[in-house]
mmCIF file of C-alpha atoms in Angstrom:
data_model
loop_
_atom_site.group_PDB
_atom_site.id
_atom_site.type_symbol
_atom_site.label_atom_id
_atom_site.label_comp_id
_atom_site.label_asym_id
_atom_site.label_seq_id
_atom_site.Cartn_x
_atom_site.Cartn_y
_atom_site.Cartn_z
ATOM 1 C CA MET T 5 -6.887 15.337 40.402
ATOM 2 C CA ALA T 6 -4.265 17.179 42.457
ATOM 3 C CA SER T 7 -4.719 16.938 46.212
ATOM 4 C CA SER T 8 -5.394 20.031 48.294
ATOM 5 C CA SER T 9 -2.037 19.570 50.027
ATOM 6 C CA SER T 10 -0.126 19.619 46.703
ATOM 7 C CA ILE T 11 -2.007 22.746 45.580
ATOM 8 C CA ALA T 12 -1.203 24.468 48.874
ATOM 9 C CA SER T 13 2.442 23.422 48.509
ATOM 10 C CA LYS T 14 2.601 24.876 44.975
ATOM 11 C CA GLY T 15 1.039 28.130 46.240
ATOM 12 C CA SER T 16 3.637 28.375 48.990
ATOM 13 C CA LEU T 17 6.423 27.858 46.459
ATOM 14 C CA ASP T 18 5.006 30.625 44.255
ATOM 15 C CA ILE T 19 4.891 33.034 47.202
ATOM 16 C CA ALA T 20 8.401 32.065 48.235
ATOM 17 C CA GLY T 21 9.594 32.601 44.671
ATOM 18 C CA GLU T 22 8.019 36.037 44.540
ATOM 19 C CA MET T 23 9.639 36.941 47.848
ATOM 20 C CA GLU T 24 13.042 35.847 46.554
ATOM 21 C CA VAL T 25 12.634 37.902 43.368
ATOM 22 C CA GLU T 26 11.592 40.978 45.361
ATOM 23 C CA ALA T 27 14.542 40.528 47.728
ATOM 24 C CA PHE T 28 16.915 40.219 44.757
ATOM 25 C CA ARG T 29 15.342 43.348 43.222
ATOM 26 C CA ARG T 30 16.026 45.350 46.379
ATOM 27 C CA LEU T 31 19.526 43.993 47.053
ATOM 28 C CA PHE T 32 20.842 44.010 43.475
ATOM 29 C CA PRO T 33 18.705 46.494 41.512
ATOM 30 C CA HIS T 34 21.208 46.987 38.681
ATOM 31 C CA ARG T 35 21.566 43.260 38.024
ATOM 32 C CA TYR T 36 17.812 42.860 38.272
ATOM 33 C CA TYR T 37 17.197 45.535 35.647
ATOM 34 C CA GLU T 38 20.064 44.372 33.406
ATOM 35 C CA HIS T 39 18.310 41.017 33.073
ATOM 36 C CA TYR T 40 15.267 42.724 31.553
ATOM 37 C CA LEU T 41 17.121 45.400 29.583
ATOM 38 C CA ALA T 42 18.994 42.661 27.724
ATOM 39 C CA GLN T 43 15.567 41.560 26.450
ATOM 40 C CA SER T 44 14.583 45.181 25.559
ATOM 41 C CA VAL T 45 11.790 45.300 28.143
ATOM 42 C CA ARG T 46 11.236 46.577 31.673
ATOM 43 C CA PRO T 47 10.126 44.441 34.634
ATOM 44 C CA ASP T 48 6.502 45.487 33.922
ATOM 45 C CA ALA T 49 6.894 44.211 30.300
ATOM 46 C CA ARG T 50 6.836 47.753 28.877
ATOM 47 C CA PRO T 51 9.148 48.156 25.842
ATOM 48 C CA LEU T 52 12.090 50.486 26.456
ATOM 49 C CA ASN T 53 10.893 53.126 23.979
ATOM 50 C CA HIS T 54 7.262 53.212 25.130
ATOM 51 C CA ALA T 55 5.738 55.712 27.551
ATOM 52 C CA ARG T 56 3.189 54.749 30.190
ATOM 53 C CA GLU T 57 -0.561 55.056 29.785
ATOM 54 C CA THR T 58 -1.578 58.714 29.901
ATOM 55 C CA THR T 59 -4.916 60.319 30.754
ATOM 56 C CA ILE T 60 -6.165 63.915 30.849
ATOM 57 C CA ALA T 61 -9.264 65.133 32.707
ATOM 58 C CA LEU T 62 -10.236 68.742 32.010
ATOM 59 C CA GLY T 63 -11.962 71.051 34.478
ATOM 60 C CA PRO T 64 -11.701 69.141 37.778
ATOM 61 C CA VAL T 65 -11.481 72.427 39.753
ATOM 62 C CA THR T 66 -14.529 74.654 39.241
ATOM 63 C CA SER T 67 -13.317 77.617 41.308
ATOM 64 C CA VAL T 68 -10.564 78.601 38.837
ATOM 65 C CA ASP T 69 -10.498 79.724 35.200
ATOM 66 C CA GLY T 70 -8.803 76.619 33.833
ATOM 67 C CA SER T 71 -7.721 73.282 35.302
ATOM 68 C CA ALA T 72 -6.628 69.769 34.407
ATOM 69 C CA LEU T 73 -5.762 66.483 36.094
ATOM 70 C CA VAL T 74 -3.070 64.472 34.301
ATOM 71 C CA LYS T 75 -1.763 60.971 34.937
ATOM 72 C CA ILE T 76 1.300 59.438 33.284
ATOM 73 C CA GLY T 77 1.453 55.986 34.774
ATOM 74 C CA GLU T 78 1.214 56.643 38.506
ATOM 75 C CA SER T 79 2.635 60.187 38.301
ATOM 76 C CA THR T 80 -0.307 62.526 38.892
ATOM 77 C CA MET T 81 -0.501 66.300 38.477
ATOM 78 C CA LEU T 82 -3.271 68.793 39.159
ATOM 79 C CA ALA T 83 -2.900 72.137 37.381
ATOM 80 C CA ALA T 84 -5.047 75.194 38.098
ATOM 81 C CA ILE T 85 -4.965 78.635 36.447
ATOM 82 C CA LYS T 86 -6.394 81.776 37.985
ATOM 83 C CA LEU T 87 -6.500 85.046 36.028
ATOM 84 C CA GLU T 88 -6.272 88.331 37.923
ATOM 85 C CA VAL T 89 -6.303 91.889 36.599
ATOM 86 C CA MET T 90 -3.001 93.745 36.959
ATOM 87 C CA THR T 91 -1.370 96.933 35.711
ATOM 88 C CA PRO T 92 1.033 95.956 32.900
ATOM 89 C CA ALA T 93 4.711 96.897 32.987
ATOM 90 C CA ALA T 94 5.541 100.297 31.485
ATOM 91 C CA ASP T 95 7.806 98.729 28.842
ATOM 92 C CA LEU T 96 5.186 96.058 27.963
ATOM 93 C CA PRO T 97 1.894 97.992 28.017
ATOM 94 C CA ASP T 98 0.049 95.520 25.778
ATOM 95 C CA LYS T 99 1.092 92.215 27.332
ATOM 96 C CA GLY T 100 -0.023 90.114 30.257
ATOM 97 C CA CYS T 101 2.187 87.991 32.501
ATOM 98 C CA LEU T 102 2.609 84.432 33.720
ATOM 99 C CA ALA T 103 3.657 83.162 37.151
ATOM 100 C CA VAL T 104 4.310 79.435 37.646
ATOM 101 C CA ASP T 105 4.534 77.540 40.932
ATOM 102 C CA PHE T 106 5.107 73.802 41.290
ATOM 103 C CA TYR T 107 4.272 72.154 44.611
ATOM 104 C CA MET T 108 5.289 68.757 45.992
ATOM 105 C CA PRO T 109 3.408 68.099 49.251
ATOM 106 C CA PRO T 110 4.622 65.235 51.475
ATOM 107 C CA VAL T 111 1.703 63.071 50.335
ATOM 108 C CA CYS T 112 3.185 62.783 46.822
ATOM 109 C CA SER T 113 6.334 60.852 47.758
ATOM 110 C CA PRO T 114 8.037 59.313 50.812
ATOM 111 C CA THR T 115 11.165 61.288 49.861
ATOM 112 C CA VAL T 116 9.402 64.601 50.587
ATOM 113 C CA ARG T 117 9.514 65.458 54.290
ATOM 114 C CA PRO T 118 6.948 67.648 56.067
ATOM 115 C CA GLY T 119 8.262 71.162 56.615
ATOM 116 C CA ARG T 120 11.092 70.711 54.102
ATOM 117 C CA PRO T 121 10.240 71.740 50.523
ATOM 118 C CA ALA T 122 11.380 69.324 47.827
ATOM 119 C CA GLU T 123 14.608 70.569 46.231
ATOM 120 C CA ILE T 124 13.392 69.687 42.738
ATOM 121 C CA ALA T 125 10.194 71.796 43.008
ATOM 122 C CA PRO T 126 11.695 75.249 42.240
ATOM 123 C CA VAL T 127 13.780 73.704 39.442
ATOM 124 C CA ILE T 128 10.663 72.333 37.762
ATOM 125 C CA SER T 129 8.857 75.671 38.282
ATOM 126 C CA LYS T 130 11.662 77.519 36.483
ATOM 127 C CA LYS T 131 11.830 74.991 33.632
ATOM 128 C CA LEU T 132 8.053 75.161 33.151
ATOM 129 C CA GLN T 133 8.103 78.962 32.984
ATOM 130 C CA ASP T 134 11.001 78.938 30.517
ATOM 131 C CA VAL T 135 9.432 76.315 28.234
ATOM 132 C CA ILE T 136 5.959 77.887 28.158
ATOM 133 C CA VAL T 137 7.404 81.315 27.337
ATOM 134 C CA SER T 138 10.122 80.214 24.891
ATOM 135 C CA SER T 139 7.819 77.848 22.983
ATOM 136 C CA GLY T 140 5.580 80.764 22.030
ATOM 137 C CA MET T 141 2.514 78.794 23.087
ATOM 138 C CA ILE T 142 0.898 81.850 24.653
ATOM 139 C CA ASN T 143 0.525 85.137 22.835
ATOM 140 C CA PHE T 144 0.800 87.446 25.833
ATOM 141 C CA GLU T 145 -0.844 90.255 23.856
ATOM 142 C CA GLU T 146 -4.068 88.215 24.133
ATOM 143 C CA LEU T 147 -3.858 88.806 27.871
ATOM 144 C CA SER T 148 -4.036 92.583 27.419
ATOM 145 C CA LEU T 149 -7.290 94.329 28.377
ATOM 146 C CA ILE T 150 -6.652 98.073 28.138
ATOM 147 C CA SER T 151 -3.303 99.228 26.761
ATOM 148 C CA GLY T 152 -1.069 100.461 29.560
ATOM 149 C CA LYS T 153 -3.855 100.191 32.154
ATOM 150 C CA ALA T 154 -5.023 96.606 32.554
ATOM 151 C CA ALA T 155 -3.877 93.124 31.595
ATOM 152 C CA TRP T 156 -4.217 89.578 32.889
ATOM 153 C CA MET T 157 -1.751 87.985 35.270
ATOM 154 C CA ALA T 158 -2.036 84.205 34.825
ATOM 155 C CA TYR T 159 -1.192 82.317 38.022
ATOM 156 C CA LEU T 160 -0.430 78.701 37.141
ATOM 157 C CA ASP T 161 -0.215 76.399 40.175
ATOM 158 C CA ILE T 162 0.670 72.745 39.684
ATOM 159 C CA TYR T 163 0.342 70.230 42.513
ATOM 160 C CA CYS T 164 2.117 66.889 42.346
ATOM 161 C CA LEU T 165 -0.283 64.377 43.868
ATOM 162 C CA ASN T 166 1.871 61.327 43.172
ATOM 163 C CA ALA T 167 5.532 61.388 42.148
ATOM 164 C CA ASP T 168 6.469 58.279 40.182
ATOM 165 C CA GLY T 169 9.009 59.578 37.684
ATOM 166 C CA SER T 170 9.029 61.921 34.666
ATOM 167 C CA LEU T 171 7.647 64.726 36.824
ATOM 168 C CA PHE T 172 8.457 67.509 34.379
ATOM 169 C CA ASP T 173 6.662 65.690 31.539
ATOM 170 C CA ALA T 174 3.510 65.263 33.605
ATOM 171 C CA ALA T 175 3.686 68.833 34.945
ATOM 172 C CA LEU T 176 4.097 70.353 31.468
ATOM 173 C CA LEU T 177 1.229 68.274 30.081
ATOM 174 C CA SER T 178 -1.033 69.369 32.956
ATOM 175 C CA ALA T 179 -0.105 73.020 32.290
ATOM 176 C CA VAL T 180 -0.848 72.697 28.574
ATOM 177 C CA ALA T 181 -4.150 70.946 29.309
ATOM 178 C CA ALA T 182 -5.169 73.587 31.865
ATOM 179 C CA PHE T 183 -4.460 76.409 29.392
ATOM 180 C CA SER T 184 -6.462 74.522 26.742
ATOM 181 C CA HIS T 185 -9.385 74.378 29.175
ATOM 182 C CA LEU T 186 -9.052 78.011 30.311
ATOM 183 C CA LYS T 187 -11.685 80.610 29.447
ATOM 184 C CA VAL T 188 -10.877 84.295 29.898
ATOM 185 C CA PRO T 189 -13.373 85.889 32.345
ATOM 186 C CA LEU T 190 -15.497 88.921 31.510
ATOM 187 C CA VAL T 191 -14.357 92.227 32.989
ATOM 188 C CA SER T 192 -15.933 95.653 33.334
ATOM 189 C CA VAL T 193 -14.901 99.196 34.266
ATOM 190 C CA ASN T 194 -16.441 100.318 37.573
ATOM 191 C CA ASP T 195 -17.414 103.857 38.617
ATOM 192 C CA ASN T 196 -13.873 104.507 39.874
ATOM 193 C CA GLY T 197 -12.372 103.590 36.529
ATOM 194 C CA ARG T 198 -10.967 100.285 37.802
ATOM 195 C CA VAL T 199 -11.129 97.132 35.715
ATOM 196 C CA THR T 200 -12.664 94.237 37.646
ATOM 197 C CA THR T 201 -13.924 90.766 36.850
ATOM 198 C CA VAL T 202 -17.675 90.342 36.496
ATOM 199 C CA PRO T 203 -19.268 87.797 38.903
ATOM 200 C CA GLY T 204 -21.710 85.339 37.407
ATOM 201 C CA GLU T 205 -24.676 86.682 39.396
ATOM 202 C CA LEU T 206 -24.271 90.147 37.837
ATOM 203 C CA LEU T 207 -24.370 88.644 34.364
ATOM 204 C CA GLU T 208 -27.501 86.672 35.211
ATOM 205 C CA SER T 209 -29.187 89.814 36.554
ATOM 206 C CA LYS T 210 -28.563 91.467 33.169
ATOM 207 C CA SER T 211 -27.385 94.654 34.828
ATOM 208 C CA GLU T 212 -25.977 97.266 32.477
ATOM 209 C CA LEU T 213 -22.233 96.889 32.671
ATOM 210 C CA GLU T 214 -19.519 98.450 30.572
ATOM 211 C CA LEU T 215 -17.801 95.251 29.493
ATOM 212 C CA VAL T 216 -14.203 95.435 28.303
ATOM 213 C CA ASN T 217 -14.410 92.022 26.632
ATOM 214 C CA LYS T 218 -17.736 90.928 25.200
ATOM 215 C CA GLU T 219 -17.514 87.167 25.698
ATOM 216 C CA ARG T 220 -15.621 84.497 27.583
ATOM 217 C CA ARG T 221 -13.111 83.168 25.110
ATOM 218 C CA LYS T 222 -10.311 80.665 24.933
ATOM 219 C CA LEU T 223 -6.721 81.556 24.153
ATOM 220 C CA SER T 224 -5.322 80.742 20.720
ATOM 221 C CA PHE T 225 -2.066 78.795 20.637
ATOM 222 C CA LYS T 226 0.659 79.176 18.034
ATOM 223 C CA SER T 227 2.233 75.863 19.035
ATOM 224 C CA ILE T 228 1.987 73.544 22.015
ATOM 225 C CA PRO T 229 5.055 72.134 23.812
ATOM 226 C CA PHE T 230 5.258 68.494 24.860
ATOM 227 C CA SER T 231 8.164 66.782 26.575
ATOM 228 C CA LEU T 232 9.652 63.342 27.002
ATOM 229 C CA THR T 233 12.235 62.375 29.589
ATOM 230 C CA CYS T 234 14.607 59.563 28.631
ATOM 231 C CA LEU T 235 16.901 57.583 30.889
ATOM 232 C CA LEU T 236 20.337 56.666 29.547
ATOM 233 C CA HIS T 237 21.943 53.482 30.864
ATOM 234 C CA ASN T 238 24.911 51.953 29.067
ATOM 235 C CA LYS T 239 23.672 51.402 25.503
ATOM 236 C CA TYR T 240 19.993 51.602 26.448
ATOM 237 C CA ILE T 241 17.467 54.446 26.225
ATOM 238 C CA LEU T 242 14.407 54.142 28.471
ATOM 239 C CA ALA T 243 11.531 56.476 27.630
ATOM 240 C CA ASP T 244 9.351 57.877 30.421
ATOM 241 C CA PRO T 245 11.170 56.337 33.418
ATOM 242 C CA THR T 246 9.500 55.549 36.721
ATOM 243 C CA ALA T 247 10.803 56.892 40.028
ATOM 244 C CA GLU T 248 12.509 53.553 40.728
ATOM 245 C CA GLU T 249 14.267 53.628 37.360
ATOM 246 C CA GLU T 250 15.381 57.223 37.928
ATOM 247 C CA ASP T 251 16.842 56.285 41.330
ATOM 248 C CA ILE T 252 18.800 53.324 39.955
ATOM 249 C CA MET T 253 19.993 54.856 36.663
ATOM 250 C CA ASP T 254 20.588 58.566 37.106
ATOM 251 C CA THR T 255 21.374 59.954 33.626
ATOM 252 C CA LEU T 256 18.287 61.834 32.419
ATOM 253 C CA VAL T 257 17.672 63.726 29.188
ATOM 254 C CA THR T 258 14.475 65.765 28.781
ATOM 255 C CA VAL T 259 13.504 66.795 25.254
ATOM 256 C CA VAL T 260 10.785 69.367 24.571
ATOM 257 C CA VAL T 261 9.294 69.629 21.086
ATOM 258 C CA ASP T 262 6.262 71.570 19.915
ATOM 259 C CA SER T 263 3.153 70.351 18.133
ATOM 260 C CA ILE T 264 4.738 70.867 14.698
ATOM 261 C CA GLY T 265 7.847 68.883 15.585
ATOM 262 C CA GLN T 266 10.294 71.715 16.207
ATOM 263 C CA LEU T 267 12.825 71.348 19.022
ATOM 264 C CA VAL T 268 12.102 73.759 21.892
ATOM 265 C CA SER T 269 14.718 72.683 24.424
ATOM 266 C CA LEU T 270 16.944 69.819 25.510
ATOM 267 C CA TYR T 271 18.053 69.395 29.102
ATOM 268 C CA LYS T 272 20.545 66.887 30.530
ATOM 269 C CA ALA T 273 20.959 66.930 34.284
ATOM 270 C CA GLY T 274 24.424 65.429 34.690
ATOM 271 C CA GLY T 275 24.747 61.682 35.194
ATOM 272 C CA MET T 276 27.428 59.089 34.407
ATOM 273 C CA VAL T 277 26.449 58.416 30.782
ATOM 274 C CA LEU T 278 27.604 60.815 28.075
ATOM 275 C CA ALA T 279 24.970 61.716 25.488
ATOM 276 C CA ASN T 280 26.614 61.487 22.058
ATOM 277 C CA THR T 281 25.063 62.846 18.863
ATOM 278 C CA SER T 282 23.437 59.552 17.937
ATOM 279 C CA THR T 283 21.856 59.177 21.385
ATOM 280 C CA VAL T 284 20.525 62.732 21.332
ATOM 281 C CA LYS T 285 18.989 62.161 17.884
ATOM 282 C CA ASP T 286 17.300 59.000 19.156
ATOM 283 C CA CYS T 287 15.892 60.888 22.166
ATOM 284 C CA VAL T 288 14.578 63.676 19.922
ATOM 285 C CA ALA T 289 12.933 61.124 17.598
ATOM 286 C CA LEU T 290 11.233 59.465 20.575
ATOM 287 C CA ALA T 291 10.089 62.887 21.843
ATOM 288 C CA LYS T 292 8.526 63.761 18.485
ATOM 289 C CA ARG T 293 6.621 60.488 18.432
ATOM 290 C CA ARG T 294 5.493 61.047 22.010
ATOM 291 C CA ALA T 295 4.382 64.613 21.202
ATOM 292 C CA ALA T 296 2.073 63.269 18.480
ATOM 293 C CA GLU T 297 0.588 60.786 20.978
ATOM 294 C CA LEU T 298 0.041 63.473 23.626
ATOM 295 C CA GLN T 299 -1.519 65.862 21.140
ATOM 296 C CA ASN T 300 -4.065 63.196 20.171
ATOM 297 C CA ILE T 301 -4.857 62.497 23.844
ATOM 298 C CA LEU T 302 -5.341 66.233 24.475
ATOM 299 C CA LEU T 303 -7.597 66.627 21.426
ATOM 300 C CA GLU T 304 -9.704 63.665 22.559
ATOM 301 C CA SER T 305 -10.112 65.224 26.004
ATOM 302 C CA LEU T 306 -11.157 68.557 24.478
ATOM 303 C CA SER T 307 -13.671 66.778 22.205
ATOM 304 C CA GLU T 308 -15.168 64.879 25.138
ATOM 305 C CA MET T 309 -15.534 68.127 27.103
ATOM 306 C CA GLU T 310 -17.388 69.780 24.204
ATOM 307 C CA VAL T 311 -19.748 66.800 23.937
ATOM 308 C CA ASP T 312 -20.470 66.939 27.671
#
């Protein structure tokens, strides 16, 4: 039987070894990662082409019309959608509108300073708006109430609660999940001819209202966009990078495909590594596989909500 002193000595050696590894990781991050990349794994044993565990919780915010909480690894996003009645544009009398805002409060990352908005936030907001519109996910005619007089303005707010890499992927998934959860409110025409939303207490009182829409309904989607960010480093492609990986290896490619496998967009934000045709094809193939995974996760979340 080993003595208590020998066990304590072994424990001290283990701790010392861990400290040395962590020091090496901080001082020589590229060499540290190269050791694992040569074995086609990351330091957490995740294969290079695998994304992190992903979860979707629908309806965490009850005061809005649609919401979702999404986690990809440690990256966490809360999306909330509020519908408000507006007067449609004269050249688009039968269509509603979408406004997207992406927020990164200081609590989400030590790199975000109080009083100084994160530089990446407006970039992600713009990319989200472009992808949602260009993918054709939303039929904006479904947001029309009365031609030329009333339509829905959808305000989509996404809050980054924890920023640990692949922020656009997590933000887009939270937006898609929130729209999947959304139910269009009932509206009525008041005595002044204005279209207003109907509070729940009026419905329960069974007062006679002139309803514009007869029931709370969900939107129908033509296709749903999903994205995967890949990190390019030498000959390696790392799917769904963490914040640490993004800091060390800065060449990112984000691929957006829809639920039927069609390419929606491809975005490369500079970096030292050139993306040749073969690399781009590999990234697109990984994105299509990831889109199938995310679609299944979303469908499971919707099924669980219906059961509840």
